[in-house]
Structures are given as structure tokens and as C-alpha cells.
GROMACS .gro file of C-alpha atoms in nm:
model
  136
    1UNK     CA    1  -0.834   1.505  -0.920
    2UNK     CA    2  -0.964   1.180  -0.778
    3UNK     CA    3  -0.715   1.024  -0.535
    4UNK     CA    4  -0.783   0.718  -0.327
    5UNK     CA    5  -0.558   0.729  -0.019
    6UNK     CA    6  -0.571   0.414   0.191
    7UNK     CA    7  -0.369   0.303   0.493
    8UNK     CA    8  -0.283  -0.044   0.629
    9UNK     CA    9  -0.590  -0.270   0.623
   10UNK     CA   10  -0.777   0.003   0.435
   11UNK     CA   11  -0.518  -0.025   0.159
   12UNK     CA   12  -0.579  -0.400   0.127
   13UNK     CA   13  -0.950  -0.331   0.106
   14UNK     CA   14  -0.905  -0.054  -0.150
   15UNK     CA   15  -0.676  -0.281  -0.359
   16UNK     CA   16  -0.959  -0.526  -0.381
   17UNK     CA   17  -1.237  -0.266  -0.427
   18UNK     CA   18  -1.080  -0.043  -0.692
   19UNK     CA   19  -1.084  -0.313  -0.966
   20UNK     CA   20  -1.461  -0.344  -0.924
   21UNK     CA   21  -1.523   0.030  -0.914
   22UNK     CA   22  -1.725   0.121  -1.224
   23UNK     CA   23  -1.540   0.448  -1.281
   24UNK     CA   24  -1.190   0.315  -1.216
   25UNK     CA   25  -1.066   0.508  -1.520
   26UNK     CA   26  -1.153   0.833  -1.336
   27UNK     CA   27  -0.918   0.755  -1.044
   28UNK     CA   28  -0.596   0.945  -1.091
   29UNK     CA   29  -0.391   0.787  -0.817
   30UNK     CA   30  -0.417   0.509  -0.561
   31UNK     CA   31  -0.193   0.562  -0.256
   32UNK     CA   32  -0.124   0.250  -0.047
   33UNK     CA   33   0.033   0.362   0.279
   34UNK     CA   34   0.171   0.086   0.503
   35UNK     CA   35  -0.039  -0.172   0.316
   36UNK     CA   36   0.038  -0.543   0.293
   37UNK     CA   37   0.025  -0.770  -0.007
   38UNK     CA   38  -0.112  -1.081   0.165
   39UNK     CA   39  -0.341  -1.138   0.463
   40UNK     CA   40  -0.167  -1.466   0.534
   41UNK     CA   41   0.181  -1.316   0.534
   42UNK     CA   42   0.069  -1.019   0.745
   43UNK     CA   43  -0.090  -1.253   1.000
   44UNK     CA   44   0.214  -1.477   0.990
   45UNK     CA   45   0.431  -1.183   1.088
   46UNK     CA   46   0.241  -1.160   1.419
   47UNK     CA   47   0.210  -1.531   1.480
   48UNK     CA   48   0.588  -1.589   1.474
   49UNK     CA   49   0.658  -1.960   1.523
   50UNK     CA   50   0.287  -2.027   1.478
   51UNK     CA   51   0.270  -1.861   1.136
   52UNK     CA   52   0.165  -2.189   0.974
   53UNK     CA   53  -0.172  -2.129   1.141
   54UNK     CA   54  -0.218  -1.830   0.913
   55UNK     CA   55  -0.213  -2.067   0.614
   56UNK     CA   56  -0.485  -2.272   0.768
   57UNK     CA   57  -0.719  -2.000   0.906
   58UNK     CA   58  -0.659  -1.695   0.688
   59UNK     CA   59  -0.767  -1.659   0.323
   60UNK     CA   60  -0.584  -1.457   0.060
   61UNK     CA   61  -0.885  -1.460  -0.176
   62UNK     CA   62  -0.926  -1.080  -0.133
   63UNK     CA   63  -0.560  -0.996  -0.079
   64UNK     CA   64  -0.393  -0.709  -0.262
   65UNK     CA   65  -0.152  -0.944  -0.441
   66UNK     CA   66  -0.443  -1.131  -0.597
   67UNK     CA   67  -0.600  -0.819  -0.748
   68UNK     CA   68  -0.325  -0.560  -0.796
   69UNK     CA   69  -0.289  -0.648  -1.166
   70UNK     CA   70  -0.651  -0.535  -1.224
   71UNK     CA   71  -0.585  -0.185  -1.087
   72UNK     CA   72  -0.558   0.064  -1.374
   73UNK     CA   73  -0.461   0.395  -1.206
   74UNK     CA   74  -0.113   0.498  -1.107
   75UNK     CA   75  -0.016   0.359  -0.768
   76UNK     CA   76   0.212   0.503  -0.498
   77UNK     CA   77   0.321   0.258  -0.233
   78UNK     CA   78   0.452   0.421   0.086
   79UNK     CA   79   0.612   0.224   0.371
   80UNK     CA   80   0.836   0.275   0.671
   81UNK     CA   81   1.128   0.033   0.653
   82UNK     CA   82   1.098  -0.033   1.031
   83UNK     CA   83   0.716  -0.051   1.043
   84UNK     CA   84   0.636  -0.246   1.362
   85UNK     CA   85   0.289  -0.358   1.241
   86UNK     CA   86   0.320  -0.441   0.867
   87UNK     CA   87   0.661  -0.573   0.763
   88UNK     CA   88   0.817  -0.353   0.493
   89UNK     CA   89   0.876  -0.665   0.276
   90UNK     CA   90   0.498  -0.689   0.226
   91UNK     CA   91   0.491  -0.332   0.101
   92UNK     CA   92   0.790  -0.387  -0.128
   93UNK     CA   93   0.624  -0.700  -0.264
   94UNK     CA   94   0.312  -0.503  -0.338
   95UNK     CA   95   0.514  -0.242  -0.519
   96UNK     CA   96   0.694  -0.508  -0.728
   97UNK     CA   97   0.360  -0.658  -0.829
   98UNK     CA   98   0.233  -0.312  -0.935
   99UNK     CA   99   0.541  -0.206  -1.131
  100UNK     CA  100   0.588  -0.036  -1.372
  101UNK     CA  101   0.275   0.169  -1.307
  102UNK     CA  102   0.375   0.222  -0.939
  103UNK     CA  103   0.618   0.436  -0.748
  104UNK     CA  104   0.765   0.351  -0.408
  105UNK     CA  105   0.850   0.575  -0.115
  106UNK     CA  106   1.033   0.444   0.186
  107UNK     CA  107   1.107   0.635   0.501
  108UNK     CA  108   1.270   0.545   0.832
  109UNK     CA  109   1.088   0.659   1.145
  110UNK     CA  110   0.998   0.315   1.286
  111UNK     CA  111   0.624   0.362   1.278
  112UNK     CA  112   0.310   0.241   1.108
  113UNK     CA  113   0.124   0.490   0.875
  114UNK     CA  114   0.342   0.784   0.978
  115UNK     CA  115   0.443   0.929   0.648
  116UNK     CA  116   0.270   1.259   0.730
  117UNK     CA  117   0.343   1.259   1.105
  118UNK     CA  118   0.453   1.576   1.280
  119UNK     CA  119   0.822   1.478   1.266
  120UNK     CA  120   0.815   1.414   0.891
  121UNK     CA  121   0.698   1.754   0.760
  122UNK     CA  122   0.920   1.724   0.453
  123UNK     CA  123   0.688   1.455   0.320
  124UNK     CA  124   0.396   1.693   0.278
  125UNK     CA  125   0.554   1.919   0.013
  126UNK     CA  126   0.711   1.611  -0.145
  127UNK     CA  127   0.366   1.461  -0.184
  128UNK     CA  128   0.220   1.784  -0.331
  129UNK     CA  129   0.511   1.799  -0.574
  130UNK     CA  130   0.454   1.435  -0.661
  131UNK     CA  131   0.088   1.512  -0.734
  132UNK     CA  132   0.179   1.811  -0.948
  133UNK     CA  133   0.432   1.604  -1.141
  134UNK     CA  134   0.250   1.273  -1.184
  135UNK     CA  135  -0.104   1.402  -1.224
  136UNK     CA  136  -0.054   1.663  -1.495
   0.00000   0.00000   0.00000
């Protein structure tokens, strides 16, 4: 199986790269772990009351939300609902844009890209089961 597993900024880059990949039809699954839908919105989260600066200085030309509709493989969006780096709303938005060809997993450990951390061992067999079920 060919699985592209990308985290955070890597997920945003993969979301833009996969549509241009010549063998996209050979990708079985794209996993977007703690990824954001928009560079502007992700930057705005950090800028707080200065988030309008993100609209001026940050481009969404290559953002996930602009290219997610061109992704053909199944997508799994994974996000911690208390992610301190990438707001969970950006992950949920990405999932909503990718539906119905996407699944969404949410967990609650208060961390960024921690779905397979030492204190979440239950997610490993869950992921293997997911692969067995979805990629038959």
C-alpha cells in the first residue's frame, strides 16, 4: 500500500503536492495529522489581535483548502481538539472540505501531532485496523 502520512506544515505541503503527483491514483490514503486548511488562518491564530496582518502578508495560494478538491485518494484527518499550535477548527474545516471521501479522528491530549505518542497507545491498533478496513 502507498500511504502518504503528513503532519502539520507537512500536511499543508502534501495537500498541495498530491494533486500534481503523476501517480496520484496509486496513493491509497493521505493522512493529514494536525494540518491546517489555510496559511492565513493558521498565522492569524498566533497573531491574535494582529491577525489582520496575516491577510496582508500571508498567501493562501498553496493552502490545503485551495487544493483539497483535487485530491483523489481517501483522506484521514487527525487532530487533537486542544492542539496548542494548530487550532482544531482548521483541521475540522479541512475535513469538511474533503468530505465525503475523508474520515476524521479527534483525540484530547492537548498536544500537536501526538496521535501516536507514548500515552496514546490505543491509537496504533486503531490505525492498523483502519488501514485493514479502508484499504482492502
